[in-house]
Coordinates of C-alpha atoms (C1' of nucleotides) in Angstrom, one line a residue:
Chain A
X28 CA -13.8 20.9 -15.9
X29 CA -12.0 19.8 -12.8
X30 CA -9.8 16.5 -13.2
X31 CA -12.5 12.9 -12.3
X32 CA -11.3 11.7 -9.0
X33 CA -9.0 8.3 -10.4
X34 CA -6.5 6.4 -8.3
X35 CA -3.1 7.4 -8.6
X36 CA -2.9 4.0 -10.0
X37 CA -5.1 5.4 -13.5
X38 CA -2.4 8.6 -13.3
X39 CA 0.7 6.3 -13.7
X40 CA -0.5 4.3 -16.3
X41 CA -2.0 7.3 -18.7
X42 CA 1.3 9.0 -17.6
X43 CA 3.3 6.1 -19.0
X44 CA 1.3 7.2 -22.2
X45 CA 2.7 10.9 -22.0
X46 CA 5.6 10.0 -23.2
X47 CA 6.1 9.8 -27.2
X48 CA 4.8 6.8 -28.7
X49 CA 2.1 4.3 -28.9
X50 CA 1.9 1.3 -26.5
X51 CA 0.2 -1.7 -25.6
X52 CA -0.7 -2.9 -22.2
X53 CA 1.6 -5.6 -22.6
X54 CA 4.6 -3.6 -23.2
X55 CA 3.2 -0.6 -20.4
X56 CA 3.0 -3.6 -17.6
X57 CA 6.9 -4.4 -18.6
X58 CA 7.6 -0.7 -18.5
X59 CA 6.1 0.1 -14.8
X60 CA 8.4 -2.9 -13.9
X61 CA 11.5 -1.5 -14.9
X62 CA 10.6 2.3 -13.5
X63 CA 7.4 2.6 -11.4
X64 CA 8.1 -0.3 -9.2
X65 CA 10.4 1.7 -7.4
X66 CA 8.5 4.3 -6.0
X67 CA 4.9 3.6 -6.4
X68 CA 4.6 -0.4 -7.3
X69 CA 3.7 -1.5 -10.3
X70 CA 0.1 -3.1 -11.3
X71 CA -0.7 -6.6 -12.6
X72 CA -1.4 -7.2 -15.5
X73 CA -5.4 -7.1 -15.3
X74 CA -5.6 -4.0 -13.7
X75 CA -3.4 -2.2 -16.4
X76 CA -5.8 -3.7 -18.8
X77 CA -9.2 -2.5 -16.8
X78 CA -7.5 0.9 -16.4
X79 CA -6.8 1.6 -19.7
X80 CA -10.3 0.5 -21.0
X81 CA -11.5 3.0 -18.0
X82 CA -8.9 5.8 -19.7
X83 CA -10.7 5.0 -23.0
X84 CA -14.1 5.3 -21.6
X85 CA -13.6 8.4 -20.7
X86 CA -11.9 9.7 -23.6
X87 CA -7.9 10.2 -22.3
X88 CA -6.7 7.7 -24.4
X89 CA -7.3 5.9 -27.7
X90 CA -6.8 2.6 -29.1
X91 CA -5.8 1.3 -32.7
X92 CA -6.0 -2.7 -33.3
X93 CA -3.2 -3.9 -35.4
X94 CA -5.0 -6.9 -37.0
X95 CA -8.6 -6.2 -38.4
X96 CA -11.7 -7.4 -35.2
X97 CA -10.5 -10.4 -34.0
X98 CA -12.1 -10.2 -30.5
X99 CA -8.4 -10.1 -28.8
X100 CA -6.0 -8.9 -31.2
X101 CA -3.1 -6.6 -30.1
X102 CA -4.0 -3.7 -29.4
X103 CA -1.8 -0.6 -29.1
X104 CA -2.7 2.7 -27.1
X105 CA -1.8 6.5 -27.4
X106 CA -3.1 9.3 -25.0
X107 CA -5.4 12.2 -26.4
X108 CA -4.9 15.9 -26.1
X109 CA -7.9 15.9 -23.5
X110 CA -6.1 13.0 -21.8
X111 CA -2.9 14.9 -21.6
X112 CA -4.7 18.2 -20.0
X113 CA -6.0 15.7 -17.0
X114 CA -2.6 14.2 -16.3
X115 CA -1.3 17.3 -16.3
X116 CA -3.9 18.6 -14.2
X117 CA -2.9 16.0 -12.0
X118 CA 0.7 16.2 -12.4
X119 CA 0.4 19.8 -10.8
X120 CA -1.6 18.9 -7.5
X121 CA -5.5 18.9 -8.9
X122 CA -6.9 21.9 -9.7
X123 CA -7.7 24.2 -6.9
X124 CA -8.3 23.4 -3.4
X125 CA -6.7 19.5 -3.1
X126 CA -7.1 17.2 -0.4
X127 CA -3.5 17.0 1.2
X128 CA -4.6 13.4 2.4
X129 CA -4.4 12.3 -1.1
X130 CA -0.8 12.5 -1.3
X131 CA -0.2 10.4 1.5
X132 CA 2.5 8.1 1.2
X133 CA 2.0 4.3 1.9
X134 CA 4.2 2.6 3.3
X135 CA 3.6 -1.0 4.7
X136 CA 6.6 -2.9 6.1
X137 CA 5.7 -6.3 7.1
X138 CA 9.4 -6.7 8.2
X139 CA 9.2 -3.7 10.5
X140 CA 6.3 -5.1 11.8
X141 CA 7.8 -8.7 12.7
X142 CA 10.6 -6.7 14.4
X143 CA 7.8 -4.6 16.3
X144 CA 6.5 -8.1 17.6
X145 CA 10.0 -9.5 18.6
X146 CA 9.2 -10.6 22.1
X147 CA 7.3 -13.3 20.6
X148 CA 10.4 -15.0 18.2
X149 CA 13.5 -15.7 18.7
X150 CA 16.3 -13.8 18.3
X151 CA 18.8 -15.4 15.8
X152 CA 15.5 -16.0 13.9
X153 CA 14.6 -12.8 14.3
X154 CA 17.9 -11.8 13.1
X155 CA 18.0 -14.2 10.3
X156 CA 14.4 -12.5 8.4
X157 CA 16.6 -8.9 8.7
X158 CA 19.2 -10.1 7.2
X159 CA 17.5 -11.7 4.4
X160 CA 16.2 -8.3 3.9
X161 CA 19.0 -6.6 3.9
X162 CA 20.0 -9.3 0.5
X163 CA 16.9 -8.5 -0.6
X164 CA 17.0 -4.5 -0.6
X165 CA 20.3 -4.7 -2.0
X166 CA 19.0 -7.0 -5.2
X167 CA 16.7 -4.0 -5.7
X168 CA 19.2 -1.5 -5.7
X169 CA 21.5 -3.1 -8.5
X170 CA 18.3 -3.4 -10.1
X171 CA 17.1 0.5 -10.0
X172 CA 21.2 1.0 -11.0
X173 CA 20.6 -1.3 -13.8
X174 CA 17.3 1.2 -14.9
X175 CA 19.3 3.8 -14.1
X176 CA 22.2 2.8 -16.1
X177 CA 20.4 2.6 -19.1
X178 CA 18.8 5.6 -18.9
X179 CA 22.0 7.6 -18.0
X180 CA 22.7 11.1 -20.1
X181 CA 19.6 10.5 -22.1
X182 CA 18.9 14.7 -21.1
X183 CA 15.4 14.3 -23.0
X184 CA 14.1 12.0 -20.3
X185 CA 14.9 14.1 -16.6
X186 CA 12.1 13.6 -14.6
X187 CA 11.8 9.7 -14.6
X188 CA 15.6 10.1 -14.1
X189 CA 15.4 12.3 -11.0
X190 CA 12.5 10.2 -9.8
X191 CA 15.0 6.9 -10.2
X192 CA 17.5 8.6 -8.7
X193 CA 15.3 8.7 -5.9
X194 CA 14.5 5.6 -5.7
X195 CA 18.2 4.8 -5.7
X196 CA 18.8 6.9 -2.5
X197 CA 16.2 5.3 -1.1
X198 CA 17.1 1.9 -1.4
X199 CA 20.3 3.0 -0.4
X200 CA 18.6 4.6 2.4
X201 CA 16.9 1.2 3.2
X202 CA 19.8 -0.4 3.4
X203 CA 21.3 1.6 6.1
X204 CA 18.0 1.5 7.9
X205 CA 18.2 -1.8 7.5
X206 CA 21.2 -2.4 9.3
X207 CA 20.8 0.0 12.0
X208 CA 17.5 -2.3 12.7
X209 CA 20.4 -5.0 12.8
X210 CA 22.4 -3.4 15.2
X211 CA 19.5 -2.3 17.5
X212 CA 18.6 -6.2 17.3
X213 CA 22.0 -7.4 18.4
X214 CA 22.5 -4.5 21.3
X215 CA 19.2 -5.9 22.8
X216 CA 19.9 -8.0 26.7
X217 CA 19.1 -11.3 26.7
X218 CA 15.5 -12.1 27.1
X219 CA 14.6 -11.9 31.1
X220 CA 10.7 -13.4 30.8
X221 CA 9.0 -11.5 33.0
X222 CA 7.5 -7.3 31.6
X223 CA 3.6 -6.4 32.9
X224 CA 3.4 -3.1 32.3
X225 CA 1.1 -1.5 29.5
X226 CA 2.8 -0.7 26.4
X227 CA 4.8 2.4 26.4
X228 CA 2.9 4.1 23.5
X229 CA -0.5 3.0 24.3
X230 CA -3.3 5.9 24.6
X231 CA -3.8 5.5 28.2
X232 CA -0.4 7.4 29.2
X233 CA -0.9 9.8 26.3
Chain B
X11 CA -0.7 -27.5 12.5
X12 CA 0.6 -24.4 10.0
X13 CA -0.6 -20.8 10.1
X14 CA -3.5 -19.9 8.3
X15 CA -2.9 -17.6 5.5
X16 CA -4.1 -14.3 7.1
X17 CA -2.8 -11.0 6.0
X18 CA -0.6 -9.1 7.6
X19 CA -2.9 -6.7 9.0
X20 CA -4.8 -9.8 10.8
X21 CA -1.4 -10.4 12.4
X22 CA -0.9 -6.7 13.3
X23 CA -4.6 -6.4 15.5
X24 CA -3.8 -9.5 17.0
X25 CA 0.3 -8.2 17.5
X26 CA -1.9 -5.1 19.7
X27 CA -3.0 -7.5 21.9
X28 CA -0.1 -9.3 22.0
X29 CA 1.1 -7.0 24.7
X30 CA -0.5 -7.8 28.4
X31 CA -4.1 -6.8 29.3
X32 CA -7.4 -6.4 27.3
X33 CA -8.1 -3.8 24.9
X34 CA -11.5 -2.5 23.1
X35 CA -11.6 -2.3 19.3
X36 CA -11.7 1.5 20.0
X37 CA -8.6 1.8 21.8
X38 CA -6.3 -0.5 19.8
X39 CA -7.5 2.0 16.5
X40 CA -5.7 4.8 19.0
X41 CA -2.8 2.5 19.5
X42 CA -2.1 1.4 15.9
X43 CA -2.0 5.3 15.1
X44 CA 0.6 5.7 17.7
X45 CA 2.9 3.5 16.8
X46 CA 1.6 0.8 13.9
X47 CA 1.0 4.0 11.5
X48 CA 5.1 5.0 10.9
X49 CA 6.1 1.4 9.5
X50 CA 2.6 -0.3 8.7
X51 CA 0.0 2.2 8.2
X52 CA -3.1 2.0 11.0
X53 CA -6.7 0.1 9.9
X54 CA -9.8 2.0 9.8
X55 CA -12.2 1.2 12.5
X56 CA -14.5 -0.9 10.3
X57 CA -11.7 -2.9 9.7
X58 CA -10.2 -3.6 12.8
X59 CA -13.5 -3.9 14.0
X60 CA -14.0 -7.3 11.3
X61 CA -10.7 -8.6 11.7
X62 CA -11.3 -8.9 15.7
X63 CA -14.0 -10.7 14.7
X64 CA -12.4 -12.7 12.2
X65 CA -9.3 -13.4 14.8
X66 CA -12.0 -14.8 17.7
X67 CA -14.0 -16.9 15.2
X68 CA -10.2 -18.9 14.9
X69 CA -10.4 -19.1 18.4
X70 CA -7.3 -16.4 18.6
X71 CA -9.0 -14.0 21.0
X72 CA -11.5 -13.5 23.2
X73 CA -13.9 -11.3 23.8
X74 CA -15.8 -10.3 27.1
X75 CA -19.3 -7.7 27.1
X76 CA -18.7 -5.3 30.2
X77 CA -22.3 -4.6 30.5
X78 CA -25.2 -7.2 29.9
X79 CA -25.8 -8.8 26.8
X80 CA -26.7 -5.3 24.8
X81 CA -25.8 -6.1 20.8
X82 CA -24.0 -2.7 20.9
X83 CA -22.1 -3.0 24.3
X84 CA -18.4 -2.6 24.7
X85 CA -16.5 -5.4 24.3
X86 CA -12.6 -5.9 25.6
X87 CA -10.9 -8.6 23.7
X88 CA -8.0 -10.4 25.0
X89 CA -5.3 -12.8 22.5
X90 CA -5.8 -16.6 23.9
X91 CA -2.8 -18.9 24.1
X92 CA -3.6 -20.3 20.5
X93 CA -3.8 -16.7 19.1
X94 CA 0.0 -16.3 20.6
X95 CA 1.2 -19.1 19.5
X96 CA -0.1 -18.7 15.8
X97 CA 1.6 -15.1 16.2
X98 CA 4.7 -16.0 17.0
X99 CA 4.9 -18.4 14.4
X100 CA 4.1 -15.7 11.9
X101 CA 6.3 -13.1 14.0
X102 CA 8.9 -16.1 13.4
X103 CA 8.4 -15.6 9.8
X104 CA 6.0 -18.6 9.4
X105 CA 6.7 -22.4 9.6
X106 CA 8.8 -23.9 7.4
X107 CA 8.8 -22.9 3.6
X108 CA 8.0 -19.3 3.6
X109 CA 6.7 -17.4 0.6
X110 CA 9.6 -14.8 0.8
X111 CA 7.1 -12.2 -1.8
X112 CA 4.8 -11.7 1.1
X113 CA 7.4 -10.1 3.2
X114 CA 7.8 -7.4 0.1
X115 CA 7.8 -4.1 1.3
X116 CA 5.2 -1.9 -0.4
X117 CA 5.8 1.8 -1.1
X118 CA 3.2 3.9 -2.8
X119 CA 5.0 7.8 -3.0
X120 CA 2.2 9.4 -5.1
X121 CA 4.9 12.7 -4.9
X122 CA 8.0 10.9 -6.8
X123 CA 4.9 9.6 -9.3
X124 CA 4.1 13.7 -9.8
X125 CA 8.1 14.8 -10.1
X126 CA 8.2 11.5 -12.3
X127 CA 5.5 12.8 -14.6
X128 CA 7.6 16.8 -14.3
X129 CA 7.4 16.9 -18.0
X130 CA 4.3 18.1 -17.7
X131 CA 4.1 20.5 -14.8
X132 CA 4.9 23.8 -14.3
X133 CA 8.5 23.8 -12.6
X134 CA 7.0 26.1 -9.8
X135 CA 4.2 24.1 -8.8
X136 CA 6.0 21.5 -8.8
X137 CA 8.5 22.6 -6.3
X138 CA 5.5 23.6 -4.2
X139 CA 4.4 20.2 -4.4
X140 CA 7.6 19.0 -3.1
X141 CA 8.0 21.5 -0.4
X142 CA 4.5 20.9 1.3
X143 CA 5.7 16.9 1.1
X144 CA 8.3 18.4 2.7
X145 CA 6.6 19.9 6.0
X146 CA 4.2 17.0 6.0
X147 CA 7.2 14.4 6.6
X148 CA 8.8 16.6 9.2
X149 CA 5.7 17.4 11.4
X150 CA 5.5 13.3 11.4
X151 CA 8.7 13.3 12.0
X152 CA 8.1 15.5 14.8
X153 CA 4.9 12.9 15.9
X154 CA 7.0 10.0 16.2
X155 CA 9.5 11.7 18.2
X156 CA 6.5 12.4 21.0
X157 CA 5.6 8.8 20.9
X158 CA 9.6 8.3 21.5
X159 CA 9.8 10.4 24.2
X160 CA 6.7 8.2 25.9
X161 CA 8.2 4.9 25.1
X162 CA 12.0 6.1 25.8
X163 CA 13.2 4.2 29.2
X164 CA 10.9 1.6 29.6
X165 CA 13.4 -1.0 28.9
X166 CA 10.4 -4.1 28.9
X167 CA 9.1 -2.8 25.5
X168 CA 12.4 -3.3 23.5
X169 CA 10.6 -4.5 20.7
X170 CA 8.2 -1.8 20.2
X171 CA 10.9 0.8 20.8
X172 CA 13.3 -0.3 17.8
X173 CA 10.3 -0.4 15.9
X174 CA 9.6 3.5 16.6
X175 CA 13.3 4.0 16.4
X176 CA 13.2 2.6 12.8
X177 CA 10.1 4.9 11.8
X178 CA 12.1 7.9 13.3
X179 CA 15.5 7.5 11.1
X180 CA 13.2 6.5 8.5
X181 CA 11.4 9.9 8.3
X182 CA 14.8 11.6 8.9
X183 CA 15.8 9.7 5.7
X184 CA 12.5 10.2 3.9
X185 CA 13.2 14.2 4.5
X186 CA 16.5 14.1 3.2
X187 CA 15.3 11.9 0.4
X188 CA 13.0 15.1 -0.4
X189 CA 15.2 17.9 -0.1
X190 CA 17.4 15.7 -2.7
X191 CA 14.4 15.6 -5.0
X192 CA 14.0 19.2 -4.6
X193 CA 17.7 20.0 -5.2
X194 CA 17.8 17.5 -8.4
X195 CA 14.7 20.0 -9.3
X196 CA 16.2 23.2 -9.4
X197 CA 19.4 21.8 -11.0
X198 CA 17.2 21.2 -13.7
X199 CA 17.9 23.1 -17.8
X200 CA 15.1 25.2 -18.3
X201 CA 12.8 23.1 -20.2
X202 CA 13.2 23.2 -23.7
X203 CA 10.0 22.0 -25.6
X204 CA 11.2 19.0 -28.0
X205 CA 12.2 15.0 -27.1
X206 CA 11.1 12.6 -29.4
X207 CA 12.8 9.4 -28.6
X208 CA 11.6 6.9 -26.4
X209 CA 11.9 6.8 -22.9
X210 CA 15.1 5.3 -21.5
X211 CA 14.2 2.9 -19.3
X212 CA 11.7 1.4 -21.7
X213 CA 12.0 -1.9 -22.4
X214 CA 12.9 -1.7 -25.9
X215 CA 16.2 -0.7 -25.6
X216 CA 16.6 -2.9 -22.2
Chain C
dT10 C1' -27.1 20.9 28.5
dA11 C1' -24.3 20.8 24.8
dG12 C1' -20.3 19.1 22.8
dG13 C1' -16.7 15.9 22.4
dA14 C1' -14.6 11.6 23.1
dC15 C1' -15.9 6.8 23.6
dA16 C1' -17.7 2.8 21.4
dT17 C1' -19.6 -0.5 17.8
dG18 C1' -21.2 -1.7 13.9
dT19 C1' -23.5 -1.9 8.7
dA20 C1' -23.7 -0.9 3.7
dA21 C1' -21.8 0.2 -0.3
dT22 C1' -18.1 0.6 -3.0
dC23 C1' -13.5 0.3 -4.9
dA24 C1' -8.8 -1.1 -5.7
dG25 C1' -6.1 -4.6 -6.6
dT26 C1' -4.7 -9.5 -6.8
dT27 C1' -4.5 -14.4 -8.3
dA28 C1' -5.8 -17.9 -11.2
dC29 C1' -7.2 -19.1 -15.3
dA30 C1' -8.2 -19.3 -20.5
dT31 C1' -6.7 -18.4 -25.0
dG32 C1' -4.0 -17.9 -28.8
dA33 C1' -0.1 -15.6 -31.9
dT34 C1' 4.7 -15.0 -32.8
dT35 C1' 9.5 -15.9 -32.4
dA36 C1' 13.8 -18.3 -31.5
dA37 C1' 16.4 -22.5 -30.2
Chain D
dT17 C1' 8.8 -28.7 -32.9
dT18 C1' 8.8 -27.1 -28.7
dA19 C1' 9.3 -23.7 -25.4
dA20 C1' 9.4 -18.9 -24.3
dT21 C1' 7.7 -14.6 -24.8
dC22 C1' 4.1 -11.7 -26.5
dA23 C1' -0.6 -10.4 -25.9
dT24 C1' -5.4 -9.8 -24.0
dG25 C1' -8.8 -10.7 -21.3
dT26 C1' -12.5 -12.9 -17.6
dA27 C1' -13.9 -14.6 -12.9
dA28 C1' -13.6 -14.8 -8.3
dC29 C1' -12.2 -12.9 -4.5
dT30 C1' -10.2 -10.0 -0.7
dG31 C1' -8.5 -6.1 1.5
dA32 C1' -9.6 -1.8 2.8
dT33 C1' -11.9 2.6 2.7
dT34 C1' -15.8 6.0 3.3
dA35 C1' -20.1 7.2 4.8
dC36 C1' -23.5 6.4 7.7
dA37 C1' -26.3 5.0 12.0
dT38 C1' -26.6 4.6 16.8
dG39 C1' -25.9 5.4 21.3
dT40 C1' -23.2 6.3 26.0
dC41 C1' -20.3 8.8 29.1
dC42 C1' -18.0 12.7 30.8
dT43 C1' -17.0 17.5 31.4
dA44 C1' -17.1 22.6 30.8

DNA sequence: TAGGACATGTAATCAGTTACATGATTAA
DNA sequence: TTAATCATGTAACTGATTACATGTCCTA
């Protein structure tokens, strides 16, 4: 049967389960912190929670209580055989013909988008929310080298290496992208009022 | 009086119409995928479509019927001084005390989540996967290089321009980042079945 | 005169977040 | 004993999308 059409979201959190062990949401929500953050954002709590009772439902994962019925005892998950043949379904692009839209990336850069409005602010201000996200970017990146760090010459583990590794060059790339929006910033003239024309990517001289 | 907690998107409709003249809901979609779409991502219809609505019930833009009063008619919206003046002061990065979290950058790379999750594909397919990720980010590399070569030279929309500059060295990245990913692949052991321990960026051993 | 672009909107649904409530276990 | 961390969940809401309905205007 052909994988059920879940968020990616669903994917990541039954594919934190592929790897050995049990684990409980709790400890899953910590994990995606320290590793899924960096390249696809990591879910609140409640949502891990609501996906994993979803993953139950439909029979990709199982749950053992630790206590006997209390109503909210801890409660650890592990991911079943049929569970494992949907992520990897998934894993490998869908089965047959898949919707390329799907694998979109997202990207949403408020900062970019301040910059993009920049006639409207001034410029040392301006200036000022760049450079705090420069600090900002580069807190991130000791952070993925601190994930990364830990999970150096563990050769059990390479994919979620490799994709930390890309998420290190990619901070790294942020960074310099980061300051090249700097630089763009501070080779700008000074402000001269006046501009009437329509924008220069606007439809109507397309 | 402060700015009223609107999301960014609100900020970004009402950012098209920050630039001179009066636009229809239809042709600021066509904008924001010329130019919002590389660093933001562009709103569907329907939604633009509700926040313009939203935006002139604050009294931030206004709207004006070309033909008589039919309920369907087109309608060009315009920002009103109030509007600019609440934009700038988000554009400004808000009055006073800003929540610095709502300037996070969000990434959602649904490719790194599949090489992330490698354990479980075929090594092949994988690479496919990669390699179409691949063409995809260098034919919109290719995009936001036309919408460069319409904006390039008109000095009055500086702002605008760095933004597209941004989105372009941002995709160059983006396609370096993958042909590292792809490289990391295929330097990869031949897989070897076992691995028992837990994963290395979990946070037990953190 | 048929098809495509222009143009606006509704309905239904979903993904995802924040705020809150609750309580157990562990370490200072 | 008190605070932090572990642990699970509900409720309310919002952001955003898809699918659909409707119709005009222009051009090949």
């Amino acid at each position: 049967m052909p994988t059920s059409p879940l968020p990616p979201t669903a994917w990541a959190v039954l594919g934190l389960l592929s790897f050995p062990g049990e684990r409980t949401g709790y400890e899953l929500k910590k994990w995606a912190d320290a590793s899924l953050r960096f390249f696809y954002g990591a879910p609140a709590f409640s949502q891990i929670y609501a996906e994993l009772r979803r993953l139950e439902r439909l029979g990709y994962v199982t749950s053992r209580r630790s206590g006997p019925e209390e109503p909210r005892a801890k409660r650890a998950y592990a991911i079943t055989p049929a569970g494992r043949d949907a992520l990897a379904d998934w894993a490998a692009g869908g089965t047959g013909a898949e919707d390329a839209a799907a694998d979109a990336v997202t990207l949403r850069h408020p900062v970019v988008l301040r910059v993009w409005l920049g006639h409207l602010a001034a410029p040392e201000r301006l200036r000022a929310l760049v450079e705090e996200h420069l600090a900002r970017t580069e807190g991130e990146l000791k952070e993925v080298r601190d994930a990364l760090a830990r999970a150096d010459g563990v050769e059990a583990w390479a994919h979620p290496q490799i994709a930390l590794r890309w998420s290190e060059r990619h901070l790294l790339a942020e960074v310099e992208l980061t300051r090249g929006l700097l630089a763009d910033l501070e080779a700008l003239p000074p402000a001269d009022g006046g501009a009437g024309q329509p924008p220069p990517d606007s439809p109507t001289d397309g």
